Coordinates of N, CA and C in Angstrom, one line a residue:
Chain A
X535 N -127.6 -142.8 -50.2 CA -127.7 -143.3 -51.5 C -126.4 -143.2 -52.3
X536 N -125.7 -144.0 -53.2 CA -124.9 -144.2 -54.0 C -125.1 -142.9 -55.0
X537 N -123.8 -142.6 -55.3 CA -124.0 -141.2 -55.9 C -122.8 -141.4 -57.1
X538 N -122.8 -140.4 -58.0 CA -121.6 -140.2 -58.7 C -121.4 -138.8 -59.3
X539 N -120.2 -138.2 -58.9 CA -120.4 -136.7 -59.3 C -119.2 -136.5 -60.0
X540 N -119.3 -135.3 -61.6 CA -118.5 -135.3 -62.0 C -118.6 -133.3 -62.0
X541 N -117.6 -133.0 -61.3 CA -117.6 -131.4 -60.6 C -117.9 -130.6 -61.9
X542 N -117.0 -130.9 -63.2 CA -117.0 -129.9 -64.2 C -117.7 -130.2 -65.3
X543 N -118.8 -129.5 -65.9 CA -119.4 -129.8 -67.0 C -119.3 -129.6 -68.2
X544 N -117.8 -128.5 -68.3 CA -117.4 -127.9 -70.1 C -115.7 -128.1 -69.7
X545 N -115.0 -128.7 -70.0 CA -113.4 -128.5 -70.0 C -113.0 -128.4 -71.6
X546 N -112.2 -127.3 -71.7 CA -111.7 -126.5 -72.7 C -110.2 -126.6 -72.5
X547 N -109.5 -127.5 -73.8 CA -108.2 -127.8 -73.6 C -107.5 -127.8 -75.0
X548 N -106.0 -127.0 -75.4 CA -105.7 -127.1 -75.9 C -104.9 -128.5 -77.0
X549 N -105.0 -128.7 -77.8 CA -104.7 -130.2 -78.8 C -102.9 -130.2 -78.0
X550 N -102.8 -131.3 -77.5 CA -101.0 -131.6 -77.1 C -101.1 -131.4 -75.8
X551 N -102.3 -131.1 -74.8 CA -102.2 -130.0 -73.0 C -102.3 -131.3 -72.9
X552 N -101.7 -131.7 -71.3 CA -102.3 -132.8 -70.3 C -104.1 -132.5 -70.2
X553 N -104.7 -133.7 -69.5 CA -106.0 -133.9 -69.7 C -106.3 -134.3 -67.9
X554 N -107.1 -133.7 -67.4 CA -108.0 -134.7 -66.0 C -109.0 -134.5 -65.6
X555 N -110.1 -135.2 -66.0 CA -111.4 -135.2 -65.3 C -111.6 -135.6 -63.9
X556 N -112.5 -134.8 -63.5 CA -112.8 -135.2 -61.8 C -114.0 -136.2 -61.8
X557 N -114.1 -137.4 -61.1 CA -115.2 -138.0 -60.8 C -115.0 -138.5 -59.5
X558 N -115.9 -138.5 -58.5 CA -116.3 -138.5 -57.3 C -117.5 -139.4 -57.2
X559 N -116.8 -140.2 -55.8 CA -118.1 -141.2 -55.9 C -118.6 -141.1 -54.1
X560 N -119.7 -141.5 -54.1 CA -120.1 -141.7 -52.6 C -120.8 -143.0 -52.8
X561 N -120.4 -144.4 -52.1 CA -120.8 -145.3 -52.2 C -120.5 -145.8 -50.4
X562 N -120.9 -147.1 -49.8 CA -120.7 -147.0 -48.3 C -119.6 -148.7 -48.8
X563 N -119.4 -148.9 -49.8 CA -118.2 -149.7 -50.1 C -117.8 -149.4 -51.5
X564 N -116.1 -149.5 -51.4 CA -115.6 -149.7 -53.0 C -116.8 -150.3 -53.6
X565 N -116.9 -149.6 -54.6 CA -118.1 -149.3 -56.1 C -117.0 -150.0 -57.5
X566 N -117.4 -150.7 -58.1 CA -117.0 -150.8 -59.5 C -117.6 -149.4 -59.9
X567 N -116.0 -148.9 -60.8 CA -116.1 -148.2 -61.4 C -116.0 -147.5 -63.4
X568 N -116.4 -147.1 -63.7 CA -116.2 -147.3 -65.0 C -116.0 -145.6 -65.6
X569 N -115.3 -145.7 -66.6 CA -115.7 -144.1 -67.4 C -115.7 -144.6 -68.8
X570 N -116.8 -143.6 -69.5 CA -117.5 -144.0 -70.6 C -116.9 -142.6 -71.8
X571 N -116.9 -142.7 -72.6 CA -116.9 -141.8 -73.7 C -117.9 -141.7 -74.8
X572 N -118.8 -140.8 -75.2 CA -119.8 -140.5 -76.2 C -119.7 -139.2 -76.9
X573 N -119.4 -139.6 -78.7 CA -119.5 -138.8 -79.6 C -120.5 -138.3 -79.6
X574 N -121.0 -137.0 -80.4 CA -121.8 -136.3 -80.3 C -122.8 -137.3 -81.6
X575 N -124.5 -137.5 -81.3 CA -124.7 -138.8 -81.7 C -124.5 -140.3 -82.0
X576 N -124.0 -140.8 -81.1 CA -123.3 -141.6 -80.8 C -123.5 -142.5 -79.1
X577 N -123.3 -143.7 -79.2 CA -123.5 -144.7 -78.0 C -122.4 -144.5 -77.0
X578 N -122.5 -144.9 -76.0 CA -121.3 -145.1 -75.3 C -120.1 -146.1 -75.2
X579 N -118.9 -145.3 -75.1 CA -117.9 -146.5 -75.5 C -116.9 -146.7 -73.9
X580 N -116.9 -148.0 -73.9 CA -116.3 -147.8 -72.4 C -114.7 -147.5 -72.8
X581 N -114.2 -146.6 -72.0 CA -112.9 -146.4 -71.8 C -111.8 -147.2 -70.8
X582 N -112.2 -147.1 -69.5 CA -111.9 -148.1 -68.6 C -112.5 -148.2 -67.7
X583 N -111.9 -149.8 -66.7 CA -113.1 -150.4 -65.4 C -111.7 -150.4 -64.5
X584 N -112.6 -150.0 -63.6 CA -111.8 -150.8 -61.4 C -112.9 -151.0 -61.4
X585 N -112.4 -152.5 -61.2 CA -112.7 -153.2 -60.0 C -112.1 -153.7 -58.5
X586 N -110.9 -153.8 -59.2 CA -110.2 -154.0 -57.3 C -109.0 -154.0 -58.4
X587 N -107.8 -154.0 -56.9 CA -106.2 -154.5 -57.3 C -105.1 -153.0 -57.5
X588 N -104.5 -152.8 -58.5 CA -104.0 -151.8 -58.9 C -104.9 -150.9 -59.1
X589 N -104.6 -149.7 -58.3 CA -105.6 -148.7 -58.2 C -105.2 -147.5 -59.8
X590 N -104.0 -148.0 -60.4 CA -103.9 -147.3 -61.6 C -104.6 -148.2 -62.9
X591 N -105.3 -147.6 -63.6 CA -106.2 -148.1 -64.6 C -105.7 -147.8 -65.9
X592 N -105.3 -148.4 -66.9 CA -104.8 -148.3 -68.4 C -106.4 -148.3 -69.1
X593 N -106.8 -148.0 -70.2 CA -107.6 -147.9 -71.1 C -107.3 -147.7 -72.0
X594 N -108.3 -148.0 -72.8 CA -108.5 -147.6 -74.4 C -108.3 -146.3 -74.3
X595 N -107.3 -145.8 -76.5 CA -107.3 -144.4 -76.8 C -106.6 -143.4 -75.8
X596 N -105.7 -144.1 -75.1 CA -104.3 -143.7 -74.3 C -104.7 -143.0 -73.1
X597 N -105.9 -143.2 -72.3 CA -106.4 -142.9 -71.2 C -106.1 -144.1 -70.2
X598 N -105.9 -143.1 -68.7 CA -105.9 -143.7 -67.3 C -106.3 -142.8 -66.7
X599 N -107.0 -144.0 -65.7 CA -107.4 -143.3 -64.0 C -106.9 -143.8 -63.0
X600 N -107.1 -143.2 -61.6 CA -106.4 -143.5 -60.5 C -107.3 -143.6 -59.5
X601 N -107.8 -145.0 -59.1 CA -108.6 -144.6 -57.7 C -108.1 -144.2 -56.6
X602 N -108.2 -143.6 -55.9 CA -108.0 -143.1 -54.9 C -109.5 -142.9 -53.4
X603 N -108.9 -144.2 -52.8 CA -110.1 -144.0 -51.8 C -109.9 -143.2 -50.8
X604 N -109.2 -142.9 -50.4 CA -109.0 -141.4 -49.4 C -109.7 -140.4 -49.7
X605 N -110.0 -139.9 -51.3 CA -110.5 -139.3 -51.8 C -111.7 -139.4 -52.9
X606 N -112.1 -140.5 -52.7 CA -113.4 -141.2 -53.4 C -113.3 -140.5 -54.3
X607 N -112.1 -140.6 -55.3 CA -112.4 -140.2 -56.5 C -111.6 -141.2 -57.4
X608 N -112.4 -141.0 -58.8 CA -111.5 -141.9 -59.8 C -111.2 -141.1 -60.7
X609 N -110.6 -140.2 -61.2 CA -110.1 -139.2 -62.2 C -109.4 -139.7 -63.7
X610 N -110.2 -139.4 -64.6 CA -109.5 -139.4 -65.5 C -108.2 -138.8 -66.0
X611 N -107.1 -139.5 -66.9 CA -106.2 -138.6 -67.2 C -105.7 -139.2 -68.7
X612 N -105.0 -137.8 -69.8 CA -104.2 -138.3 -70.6 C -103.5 -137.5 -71.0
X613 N -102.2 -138.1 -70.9 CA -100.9 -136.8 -70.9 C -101.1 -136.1 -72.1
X614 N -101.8 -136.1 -73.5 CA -101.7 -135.1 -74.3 C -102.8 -135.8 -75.3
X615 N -103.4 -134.4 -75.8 CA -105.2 -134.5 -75.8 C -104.8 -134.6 -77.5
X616 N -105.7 -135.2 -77.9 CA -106.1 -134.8 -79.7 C -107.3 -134.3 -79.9
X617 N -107.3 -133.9 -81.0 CA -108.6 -133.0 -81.4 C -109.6 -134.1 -81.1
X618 N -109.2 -135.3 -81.8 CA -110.3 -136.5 -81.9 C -111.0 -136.9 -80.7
X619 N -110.0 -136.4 -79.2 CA -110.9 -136.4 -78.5 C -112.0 -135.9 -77.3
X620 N -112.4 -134.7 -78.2 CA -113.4 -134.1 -78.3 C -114.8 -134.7 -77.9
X621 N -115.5 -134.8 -76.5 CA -116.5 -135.9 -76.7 C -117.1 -135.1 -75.4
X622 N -118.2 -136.1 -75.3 CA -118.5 -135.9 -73.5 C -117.9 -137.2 -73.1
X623 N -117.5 -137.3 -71.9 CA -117.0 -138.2 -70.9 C -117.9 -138.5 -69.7
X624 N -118.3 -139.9 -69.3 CA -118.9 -139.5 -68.3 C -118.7 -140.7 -67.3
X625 N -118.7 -140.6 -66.0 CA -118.2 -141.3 -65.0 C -119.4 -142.4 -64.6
X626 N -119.2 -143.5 -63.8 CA -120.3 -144.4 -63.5 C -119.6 -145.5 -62.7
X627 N -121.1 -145.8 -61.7 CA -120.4 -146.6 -61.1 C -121.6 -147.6 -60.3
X628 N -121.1 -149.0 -59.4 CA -122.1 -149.6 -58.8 C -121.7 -150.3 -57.8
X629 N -122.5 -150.9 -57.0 CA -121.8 -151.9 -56.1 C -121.0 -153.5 -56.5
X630 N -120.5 -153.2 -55.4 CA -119.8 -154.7 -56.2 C -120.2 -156.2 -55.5
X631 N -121.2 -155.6 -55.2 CA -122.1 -156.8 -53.9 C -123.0 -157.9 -55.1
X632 N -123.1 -158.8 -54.9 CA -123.2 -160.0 -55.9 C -125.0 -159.3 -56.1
X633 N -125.3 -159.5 -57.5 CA -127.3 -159.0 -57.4 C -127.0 -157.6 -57.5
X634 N -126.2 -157.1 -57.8 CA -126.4 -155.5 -58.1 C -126.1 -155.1 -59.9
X635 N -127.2 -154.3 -59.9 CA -127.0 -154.0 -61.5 C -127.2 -153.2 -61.8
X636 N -127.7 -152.0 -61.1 CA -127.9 -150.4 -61.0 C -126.6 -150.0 -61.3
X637 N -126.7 -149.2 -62.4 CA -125.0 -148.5 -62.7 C -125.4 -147.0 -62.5
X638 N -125.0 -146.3 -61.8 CA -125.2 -144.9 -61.1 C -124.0 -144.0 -62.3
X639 N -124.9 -143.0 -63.4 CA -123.8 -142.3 -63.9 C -123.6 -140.9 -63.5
X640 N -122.8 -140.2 -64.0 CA -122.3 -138.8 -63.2 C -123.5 -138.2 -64.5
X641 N -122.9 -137.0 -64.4 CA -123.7 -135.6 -65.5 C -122.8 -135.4 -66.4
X642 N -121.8 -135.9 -66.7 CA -121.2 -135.9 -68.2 C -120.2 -134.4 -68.0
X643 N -119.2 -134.6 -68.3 CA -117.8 -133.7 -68.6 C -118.0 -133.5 -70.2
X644 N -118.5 -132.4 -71.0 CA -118.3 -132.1 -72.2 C -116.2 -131.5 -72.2
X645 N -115.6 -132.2 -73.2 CA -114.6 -131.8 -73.4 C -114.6 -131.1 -75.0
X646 N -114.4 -130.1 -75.2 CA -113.6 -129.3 -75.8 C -111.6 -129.4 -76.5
X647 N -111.5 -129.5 -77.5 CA -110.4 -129.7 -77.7 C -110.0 -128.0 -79.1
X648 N -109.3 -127.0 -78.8 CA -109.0 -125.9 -79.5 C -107.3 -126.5 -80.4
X649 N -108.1 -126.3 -81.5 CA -106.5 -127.1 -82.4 C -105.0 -126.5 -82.5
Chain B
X554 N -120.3 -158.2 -86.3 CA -120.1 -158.2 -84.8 C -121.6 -156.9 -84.6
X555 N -122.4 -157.3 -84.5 CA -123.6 -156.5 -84.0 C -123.3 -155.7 -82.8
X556 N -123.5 -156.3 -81.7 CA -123.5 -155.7 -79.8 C -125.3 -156.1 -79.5
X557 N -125.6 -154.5 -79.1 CA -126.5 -154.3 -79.2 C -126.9 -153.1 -80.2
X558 N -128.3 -153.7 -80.9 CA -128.9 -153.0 -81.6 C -130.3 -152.3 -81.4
X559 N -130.6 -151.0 -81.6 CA -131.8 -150.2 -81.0 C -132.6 -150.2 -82.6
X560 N -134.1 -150.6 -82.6 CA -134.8 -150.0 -83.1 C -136.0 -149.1 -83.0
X561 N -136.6 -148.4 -83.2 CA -136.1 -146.9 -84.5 C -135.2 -146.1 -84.1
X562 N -134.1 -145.6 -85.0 CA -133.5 -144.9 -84.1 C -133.6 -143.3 -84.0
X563 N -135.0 -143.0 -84.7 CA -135.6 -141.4 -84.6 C -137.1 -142.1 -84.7
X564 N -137.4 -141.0 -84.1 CA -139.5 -141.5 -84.0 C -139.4 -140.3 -83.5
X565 N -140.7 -139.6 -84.0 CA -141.7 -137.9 -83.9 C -142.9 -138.6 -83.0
X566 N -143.1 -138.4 -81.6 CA -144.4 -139.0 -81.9 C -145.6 -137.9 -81.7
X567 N -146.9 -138.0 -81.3 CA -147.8 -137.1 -80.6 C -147.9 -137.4 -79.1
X568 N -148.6 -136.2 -78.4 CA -148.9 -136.6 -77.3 C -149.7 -137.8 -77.1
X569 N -149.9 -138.6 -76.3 CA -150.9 -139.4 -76.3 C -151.0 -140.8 -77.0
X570 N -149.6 -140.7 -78.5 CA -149.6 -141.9 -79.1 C -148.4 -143.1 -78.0
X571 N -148.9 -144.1 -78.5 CA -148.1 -145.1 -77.8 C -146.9 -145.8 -79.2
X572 N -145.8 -146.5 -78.3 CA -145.1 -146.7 -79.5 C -143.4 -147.5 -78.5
X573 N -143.7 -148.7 -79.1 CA -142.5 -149.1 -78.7 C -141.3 -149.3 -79.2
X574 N -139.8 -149.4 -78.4 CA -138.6 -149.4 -78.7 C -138.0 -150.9 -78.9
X575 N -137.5 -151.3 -79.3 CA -137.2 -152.6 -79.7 C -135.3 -152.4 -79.4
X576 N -134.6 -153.6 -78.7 CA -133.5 -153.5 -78.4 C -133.2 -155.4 -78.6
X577 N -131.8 -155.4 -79.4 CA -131.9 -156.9 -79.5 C -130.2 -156.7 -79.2
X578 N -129.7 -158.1 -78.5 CA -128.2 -157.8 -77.9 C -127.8 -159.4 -78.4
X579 N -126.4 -159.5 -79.4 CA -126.0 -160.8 -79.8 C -124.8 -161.4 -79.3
X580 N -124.9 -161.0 -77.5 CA -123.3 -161.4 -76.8 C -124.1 -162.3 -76.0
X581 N -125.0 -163.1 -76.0 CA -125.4 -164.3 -75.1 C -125.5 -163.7 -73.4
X582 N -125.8 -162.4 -73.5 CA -125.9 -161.6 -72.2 C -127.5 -162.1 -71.4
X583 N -126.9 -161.9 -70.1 CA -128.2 -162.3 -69.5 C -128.9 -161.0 -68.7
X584 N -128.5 -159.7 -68.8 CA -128.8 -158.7 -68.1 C -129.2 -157.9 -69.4
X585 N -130.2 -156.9 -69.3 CA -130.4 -156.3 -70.2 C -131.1 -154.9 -69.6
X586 N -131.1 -153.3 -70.2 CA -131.1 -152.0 -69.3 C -132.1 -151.3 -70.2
X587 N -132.5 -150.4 -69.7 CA -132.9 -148.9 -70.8 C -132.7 -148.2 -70.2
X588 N -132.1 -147.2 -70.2 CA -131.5 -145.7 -70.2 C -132.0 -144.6 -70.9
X589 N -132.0 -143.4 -70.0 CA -133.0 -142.6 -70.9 C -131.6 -141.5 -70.9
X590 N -131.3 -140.3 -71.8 CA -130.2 -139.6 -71.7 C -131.1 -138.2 -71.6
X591 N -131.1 -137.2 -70.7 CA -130.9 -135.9 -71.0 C -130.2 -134.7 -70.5
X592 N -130.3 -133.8 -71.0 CA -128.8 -132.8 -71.2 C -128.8 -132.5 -69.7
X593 N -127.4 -132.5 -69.4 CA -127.0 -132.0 -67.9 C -127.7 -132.8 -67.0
X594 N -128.0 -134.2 -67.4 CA -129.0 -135.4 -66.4 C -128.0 -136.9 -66.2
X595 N -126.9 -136.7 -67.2 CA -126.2 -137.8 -67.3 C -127.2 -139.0 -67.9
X596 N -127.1 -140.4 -68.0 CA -128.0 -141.3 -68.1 C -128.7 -141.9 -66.5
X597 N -129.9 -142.3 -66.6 CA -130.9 -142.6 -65.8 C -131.3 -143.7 -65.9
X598 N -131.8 -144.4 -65.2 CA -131.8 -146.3 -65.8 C -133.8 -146.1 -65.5
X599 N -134.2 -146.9 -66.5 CA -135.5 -146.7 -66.3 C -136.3 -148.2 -65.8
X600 N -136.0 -149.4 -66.6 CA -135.5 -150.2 -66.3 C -134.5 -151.1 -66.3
X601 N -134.7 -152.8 -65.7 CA -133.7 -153.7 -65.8 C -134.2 -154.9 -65.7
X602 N -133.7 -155.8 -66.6 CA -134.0 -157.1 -66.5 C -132.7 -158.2 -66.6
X603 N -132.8 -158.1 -65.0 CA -131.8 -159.1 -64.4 C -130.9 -160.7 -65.3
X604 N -131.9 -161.0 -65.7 CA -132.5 -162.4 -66.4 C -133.8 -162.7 -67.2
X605 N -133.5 -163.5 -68.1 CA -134.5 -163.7 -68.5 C -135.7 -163.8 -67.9
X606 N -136.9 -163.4 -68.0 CA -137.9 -163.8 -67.1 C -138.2 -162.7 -66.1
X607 N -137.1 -161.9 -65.7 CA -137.2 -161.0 -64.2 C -137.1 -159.5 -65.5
X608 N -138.2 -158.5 -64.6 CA -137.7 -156.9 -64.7 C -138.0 -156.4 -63.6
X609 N -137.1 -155.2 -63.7 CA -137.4 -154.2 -62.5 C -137.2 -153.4 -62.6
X610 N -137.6 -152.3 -62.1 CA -137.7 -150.8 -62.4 C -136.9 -150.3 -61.6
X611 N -135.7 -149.0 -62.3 CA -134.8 -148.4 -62.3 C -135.1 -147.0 -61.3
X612 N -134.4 -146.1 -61.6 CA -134.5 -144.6 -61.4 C -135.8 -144.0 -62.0
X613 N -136.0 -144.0 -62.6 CA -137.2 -143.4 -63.8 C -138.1 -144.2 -64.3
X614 N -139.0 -145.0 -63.7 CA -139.9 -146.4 -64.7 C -141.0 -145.6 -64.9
X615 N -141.6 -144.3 -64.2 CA -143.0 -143.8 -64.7 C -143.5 -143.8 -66.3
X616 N -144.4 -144.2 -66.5 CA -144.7 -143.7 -67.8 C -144.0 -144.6 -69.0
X617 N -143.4 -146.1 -68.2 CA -142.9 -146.9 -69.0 C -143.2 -148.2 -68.6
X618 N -143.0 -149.0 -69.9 CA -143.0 -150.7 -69.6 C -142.5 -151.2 -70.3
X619 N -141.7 -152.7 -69.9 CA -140.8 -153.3 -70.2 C -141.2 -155.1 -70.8
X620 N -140.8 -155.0 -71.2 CA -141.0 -157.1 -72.0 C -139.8 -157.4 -72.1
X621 N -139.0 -158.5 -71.4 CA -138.2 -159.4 -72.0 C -138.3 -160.6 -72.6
X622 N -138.5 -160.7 -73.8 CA -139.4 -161.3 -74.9 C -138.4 -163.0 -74.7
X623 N -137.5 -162.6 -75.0 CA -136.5 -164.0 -74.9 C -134.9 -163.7 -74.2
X624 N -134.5 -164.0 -74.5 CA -133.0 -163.7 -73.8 C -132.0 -162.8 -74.7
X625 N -132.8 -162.6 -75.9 CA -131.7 -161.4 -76.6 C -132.5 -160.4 -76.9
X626 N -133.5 -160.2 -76.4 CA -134.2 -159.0 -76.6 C -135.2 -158.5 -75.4
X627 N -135.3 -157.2 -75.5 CA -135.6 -156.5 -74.0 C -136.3 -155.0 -74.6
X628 N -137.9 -155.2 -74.6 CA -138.3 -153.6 -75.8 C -139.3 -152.8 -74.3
X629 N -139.2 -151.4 -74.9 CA -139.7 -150.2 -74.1 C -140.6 -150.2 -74.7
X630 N -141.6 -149.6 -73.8 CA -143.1 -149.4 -74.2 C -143.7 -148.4 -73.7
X631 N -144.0 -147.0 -74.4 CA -144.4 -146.0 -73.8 C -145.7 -145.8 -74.2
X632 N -146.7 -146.1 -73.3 CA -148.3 -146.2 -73.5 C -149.1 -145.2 -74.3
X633 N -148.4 -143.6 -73.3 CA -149.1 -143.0 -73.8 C -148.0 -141.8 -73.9
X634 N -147.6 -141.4 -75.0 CA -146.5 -140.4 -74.9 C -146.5 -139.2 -74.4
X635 N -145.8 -138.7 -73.5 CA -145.9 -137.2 -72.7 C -144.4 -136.6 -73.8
X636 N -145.0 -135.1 -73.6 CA -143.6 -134.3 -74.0 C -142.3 -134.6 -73.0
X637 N -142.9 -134.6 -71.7 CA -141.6 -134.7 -70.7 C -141.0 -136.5 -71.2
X638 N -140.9 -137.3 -72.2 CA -140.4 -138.1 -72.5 C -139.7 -138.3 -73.6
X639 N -139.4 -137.1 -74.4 CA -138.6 -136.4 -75.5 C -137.2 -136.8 -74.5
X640 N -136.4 -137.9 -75.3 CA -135.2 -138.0 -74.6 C -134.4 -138.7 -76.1
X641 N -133.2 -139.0 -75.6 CA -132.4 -140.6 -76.1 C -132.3 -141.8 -75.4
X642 N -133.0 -142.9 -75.8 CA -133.0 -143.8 -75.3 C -131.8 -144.8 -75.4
X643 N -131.5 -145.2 -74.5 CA -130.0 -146.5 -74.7 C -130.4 -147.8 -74.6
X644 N -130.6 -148.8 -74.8 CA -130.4 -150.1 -74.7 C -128.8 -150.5 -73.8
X645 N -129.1 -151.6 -73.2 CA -127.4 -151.8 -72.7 C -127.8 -153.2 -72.6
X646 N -126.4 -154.3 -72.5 CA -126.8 -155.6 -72.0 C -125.0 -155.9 -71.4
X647 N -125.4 -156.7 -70.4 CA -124.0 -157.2 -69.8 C -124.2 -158.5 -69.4
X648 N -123.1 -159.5 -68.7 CA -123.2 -160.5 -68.2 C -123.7 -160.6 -66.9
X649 N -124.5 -161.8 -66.3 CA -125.5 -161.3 -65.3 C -124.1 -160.8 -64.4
X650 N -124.9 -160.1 -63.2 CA -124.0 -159.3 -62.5 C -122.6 -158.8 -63.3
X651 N -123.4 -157.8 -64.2 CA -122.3 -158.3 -65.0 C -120.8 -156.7 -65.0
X652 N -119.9 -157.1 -65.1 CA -119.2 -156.4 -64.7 C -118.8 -154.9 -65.4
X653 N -119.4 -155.3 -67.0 CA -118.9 -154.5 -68.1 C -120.5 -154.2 -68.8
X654 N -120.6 -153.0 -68.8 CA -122.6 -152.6 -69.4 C -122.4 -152.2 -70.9
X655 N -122.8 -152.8 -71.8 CA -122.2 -152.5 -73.7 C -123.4 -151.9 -73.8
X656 N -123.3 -150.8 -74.7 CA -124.5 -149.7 -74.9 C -125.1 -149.7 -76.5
X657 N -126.4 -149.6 -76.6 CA -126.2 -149.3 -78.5 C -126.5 -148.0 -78.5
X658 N -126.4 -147.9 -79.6 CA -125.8 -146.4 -80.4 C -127.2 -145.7 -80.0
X659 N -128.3 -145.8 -79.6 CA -129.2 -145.1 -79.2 C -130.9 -144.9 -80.1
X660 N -131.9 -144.2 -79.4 CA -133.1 -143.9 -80.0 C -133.5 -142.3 -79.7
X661 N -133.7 -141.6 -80.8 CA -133.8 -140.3 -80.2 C -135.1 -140.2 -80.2
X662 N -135.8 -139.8 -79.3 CA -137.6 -139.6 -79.4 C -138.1 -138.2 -79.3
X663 N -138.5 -138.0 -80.0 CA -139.4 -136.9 -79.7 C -141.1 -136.8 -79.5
X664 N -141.5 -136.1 -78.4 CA -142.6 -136.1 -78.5 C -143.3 -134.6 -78.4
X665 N -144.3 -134.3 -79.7 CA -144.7 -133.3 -79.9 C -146.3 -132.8 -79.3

């Protein structure tokens, strides 16, 4: 079964430190992938999508990921964190087979930002 | 610019009361979701309605039911409310197969 795992559940980072979330997927083909961001009461806001092509991913609010299928992971990254972004993060993902609509999400990365 | 909008977005309820969620989405989407959110569970899809006309049940449908009334609305219906259904509910709608899932701001439920 399609899976999505995000390894760490509290990351604790200083305001100005590089940033990288882990997310791990097990799918039995490349999965559209997405990562989401949610304020504390608050909806989810998509940050960035792969779907195919350049495996490096630009987003919104100065975030990128990297797929990497050797390593079925898509990782978040941003070279220097702000307090603002402080949130949970959470990874997701689905097939990219035409009739699929199940979006599989991880357990959420709470980030921490120390000013 | 709306998206999608959840109504109520807090409800107390009792065990046993019934009480539905109302989600209405103004991007001419033809897919529409509910997601239930709890702590250290990530979101869970409970159900989905592919299209107008079609639903189907997600990860989690027990203890729920679904109407897709017209093509911009898609409401939850919890018959009879258990505690184990104290969550936040999401609304989501995308384009069919759709590539990008837009979320609303959410329903917090409680059931006492």
């Amino acid at each position: 079964a399609q899976s999505v795992t995000q390894p760490d559940i509290h990351i604790t980072v200083s305001e100005g430190a590089s940033l990288e979330l882990r997310c791990n997927y097990s799918y039995g083909a490349t999965p559209y992938l997405f990562w989401y961001v949610q304020s504390p009461g608050q909806g989810l806001q998509l940050l960035l999508k792969y779907f195919s092509g350049d495996t490096l991913v630009q987003g919104i609010k100065g975030f990128e990921a990297e797929f990497k299928r050797s390593q079925s992971s898509f990782n978040l990254r941003k070279p220097s964190v702000h307090w603002s972004d402080a949130a949970e993060y959470f990874c997701a993902g689905r097939y990219s087979g035409a009739g699929s609509y199940q979006l599989t999400f991880g357990k959420g990365t709470k980030l921490s930002v120390i000013p | 610019n709306a998206g999608v909008t959840q109504t109520p977005k807090f409800q107390v309820l009792k065990t046993g009361q019934s009480m539905t969620l109302q989600c209405a989405q103004d991007m001419n989407h033809n897919s529409m979701y509910w997601y239930r959110q709890d702590p250290g569970m990530g979101l869970r899809l409970i159900y989905y309605s592919a299209s107008e006309g079609t639903t189907d049940k997600g990860e989690v449908p027990n203890g729920y039911n679904v109407s897709r009334l017209n093509k911009r609305e898609f409401s939850l219906r919890l018959e009879s409310a258990a505690p184990s259904q104290t969550s936040v509910y999401f609304c989501a709608s995308s384009e069919e197969g759709g590539n990008t899932i837009y979320f609303g701001e959410g329903s917090w439920l409680t059931v006492v």
